[in-house]
XYZ file of C-alpha atoms in Angstrom:
223
model
C -8.441 -8.886 32.618
C -12.045 -8.227 31.640
C -11.722 -10.159 28.404
C -10.675 -13.351 30.241
C -13.611 -15.668 31.062
C -14.066 -16.581 34.717
C -14.332 -20.293 34.038
C -11.283 -22.236 35.193
C -11.329 -24.172 31.911
C -10.766 -20.946 29.992
C -7.240 -20.736 31.381
C -6.322 -24.037 29.741
C -7.409 -23.688 26.101
C -7.066 -26.762 23.924
C -6.010 -27.007 20.319
C -9.625 -26.982 19.152
C -11.132 -24.453 21.518
C -10.072 -20.981 22.608
C -11.955 -18.466 24.759
C -14.630 -16.647 22.757
C -16.887 -13.760 23.713
C -19.871 -12.006 22.145
C -20.099 -8.227 22.276
C -23.496 -6.608 21.745
C -24.257 -2.880 21.558
C -26.143 -1.330 24.456
C -29.701 -0.074 24.027
C -28.375 3.506 24.053
C -26.173 2.841 21.002
C -28.158 3.912 17.910
C -25.986 2.122 15.329
C -24.935 -1.483 15.851
C -23.080 -1.928 12.552
C -19.861 -0.267 11.345
C -20.088 2.869 9.243
C -19.312 2.600 5.538
C -15.649 1.735 5.010
C -15.092 0.808 8.662
C -14.368 -2.592 10.215
C -15.693 -1.989 13.743
C -18.657 0.076 14.930
C -17.939 3.117 17.096
C -19.437 1.520 20.201
C -16.921 -1.346 19.956
C -13.998 1.108 19.771
C -15.245 2.790 22.953
C -15.577 -0.581 24.655
C -12.044 -1.590 23.682
C -10.647 1.532 25.336
C -12.586 1.049 28.571
C -12.664 -2.735 29.076
C -9.581 -4.398 27.574
C -7.043 -2.646 29.842
C -8.971 -0.764 32.573
C -7.312 2.242 34.229
C -7.611 3.009 37.961
C -9.310 6.359 37.316
C -11.723 4.819 34.776
C -10.335 6.942 31.951
C -10.330 5.300 28.505
C -6.965 3.787 27.618
C -4.930 5.388 24.810
C -5.345 3.428 21.606
C -3.202 3.394 18.476
C -5.409 2.488 15.506
C -3.856 1.257 12.275
C -6.364 1.060 9.440
C -5.372 -1.028 6.452
C -7.411 -0.218 3.354
C -7.148 -1.343 -0.250
C -6.159 1.359 -2.739
C -5.254 -0.786 -5.731
C -4.424 -4.320 -6.786
C -2.094 -6.774 -5.067
C -0.191 -5.280 -2.155
C -0.993 -1.676 -3.095
C -2.580 -0.839 0.246
C -2.912 2.290 2.299
C -2.227 2.383 6.036
C -3.822 5.112 8.107
C -2.679 5.625 11.694
C -4.854 7.317 14.308
C -3.945 7.779 17.988
C -7.058 7.896 20.157
C -6.625 9.496 23.579
C -8.862 11.022 26.199
C -9.576 14.770 26.172
C -7.183 16.597 28.471
C -4.565 13.854 28.604
C -0.921 14.865 28.493
C 0.865 14.398 25.187
C 3.357 12.122 26.918
C 0.517 9.821 27.922
C -0.487 9.468 24.283
C 3.035 8.919 22.918
C 3.049 6.039 20.472
C 5.844 3.981 22.153
C 3.873 3.859 25.412
C 0.443 3.085 23.984
C -0.547 -0.294 25.487
C -3.241 -1.038 22.906
C -2.548 -1.363 19.190
C -5.632 -1.976 17.051
C -5.100 -3.084 13.459
C -8.297 -2.801 11.428
C -7.950 -4.921 8.291
C -10.728 -4.065 5.873
C -12.073 -7.106 3.992
C -11.292 -5.433 0.663
C -7.571 -5.936 1.399
C -7.665 -9.714 1.123
C -8.630 -11.994 -1.722
C -9.697 -15.623 -1.974
C -6.800 -18.076 -2.447
C -6.027 -18.667 -6.107
C -5.841 -22.135 -7.595
C -2.865 -23.324 -9.586
C 0.891 -23.657 -9.231
C 2.465 -21.625 -6.375
C 4.488 -18.618 -7.507
C 8.295 -18.820 -7.276
C 9.887 -17.396 -4.150
C 11.576 -14.653 -6.183
C 8.218 -13.314 -7.370
C 6.736 -10.350 -5.433
C 3.659 -11.043 -3.275
C 0.424 -10.952 -5.268
C -2.081 -10.393 -2.473
C -2.216 -8.076 0.500
C -2.220 -10.926 3.019
C 1.246 -11.932 1.757
C 2.533 -8.796 3.499
C 0.911 -9.621 6.855
C 3.957 -11.383 8.421
C 6.034 -8.214 8.032
C 3.298 -6.126 9.632
C 3.058 -8.434 12.649
C 6.841 -8.398 13.156
C 6.785 -4.575 13.162
C 3.853 -4.543 15.583
C 5.737 -6.903 17.901
C 8.672 -4.484 18.051
C 6.383 -1.496 18.647
C 4.356 -2.826 21.564
C 5.596 -2.710 25.170
C 5.772 -6.120 26.899
C 2.523 -5.455 28.772
C 0.748 -4.239 25.637
C -1.827 -6.014 23.520
C -2.358 -6.238 19.789
C -5.960 -6.293 18.650
C -6.775 -7.293 15.081
C -10.223 -6.476 13.727
C -11.489 -7.843 10.442
C -14.555 -9.497 9.007
C -15.460 -12.074 6.435
C -15.908 -11.174 2.796
C -18.699 -12.453 0.593
C -18.464 -12.202 -3.195
C -21.077 -13.816 -5.448
C -21.999 -16.250 -2.711
C -18.363 -17.184 -1.952
C -17.232 -16.572 1.622
C -13.618 -15.675 2.439
C -12.564 -15.918 6.089
C -9.091 -14.467 6.863
C -8.824 -15.542 10.516
C -6.652 -18.602 9.924
C -4.039 -16.650 7.955
C -4.123 -13.739 10.407
C -3.569 -15.949 13.452
C -0.807 -17.959 11.761
C 1.045 -14.782 10.735
C 0.730 -13.334 14.242
C 2.049 -16.491 15.903
C 4.994 -16.623 13.521
C 5.893 -13.074 14.587
C 5.896 -14.063 18.272
C 2.370 -13.253 19.400
C 0.249 -15.440 21.647
C -3.406 -15.754 20.653
C -5.522 -15.000 23.736
C -9.090 -14.257 22.758
C -11.658 -14.082 19.967
C -14.462 -11.544 20.320
C -17.398 -11.555 17.916
C -18.701 -7.983 17.618
C -22.365 -8.377 16.713
C -23.916 -5.940 14.225
C -27.357 -6.087 15.816
C -29.274 -5.086 18.932
C -30.688 -7.665 21.313
C -34.463 -7.257 21.484
C -35.996 -9.881 23.726
C -34.705 -13.210 22.450
C -33.936 -11.883 18.952
C -31.086 -10.018 17.281
C -32.329 -7.066 15.227
C -29.824 -5.642 12.688
C -29.728 -2.016 11.627
C -31.808 -1.159 8.594
C -30.204 0.362 5.524
C -26.588 -0.664 6.253
C -24.019 -1.082 3.477
C -22.765 -4.436 4.778
C -23.244 -7.489 2.539
C -26.251 -9.627 3.527
C -25.442 -12.511 5.834
C -22.451 -10.851 7.527
C -23.708 -10.266 11.040
C -20.488 -9.646 12.956
C -16.894 -8.428 12.936
C -14.037 -10.474 14.404
C -11.748 -9.000 17.050
C -8.647 -10.994 17.999
C -6.588 -10.233 21.108
C -2.892 -11.132 20.953
C -0.085 -10.683 23.451
C 3.604 -10.166 22.599
C 6.112 -12.424 24.307
C 9.922 -12.577 24.086
C 11.503 -14.390 21.189
C 13.185 -17.670 22.100
């Protein structure tokens, strides 16, 4: 697969190191950063469809996008589903059950920093959106075909100088649901100019957040 490094060591990841890749926009891509309210830039979506699972005729792969956005407090979230196909493809080729790529875009507004204090009782409803992640990953595992891949896109959140990184919770929830963690791609919000990275001017992203995180996970049978 294109996302698998060629190094022989990459096929034997250790506990402390997993394959990682940097994605940079091409010089013909005018906007390196995501649009307002988005997790990934458009050029990264195009690259997912053409490079993660290549097709013999070089057509972009069908992609089911699930966008998770915050609409209120706690677990009051909105899920938007978009099926991306190629122009002229048959409807059967874009049918949701056969889509090999499922992309879950988790906007940083849907997670909150861990609260301090005594843990809530088990009978109490979840207080944060990430408490509902295990259920989402179990549903995604049932939806994907065995040869499919789940991609999870998110980014860090910075509030008043405090950085919240959701990757640990995301990966743990995915593994609990039966997914195998294959790859981490850092999608850079800047163009490479010589030996420098030049970010877009006038973006709405918080200062200091220079990339989005894209995780690639594979379903495998339950034991």
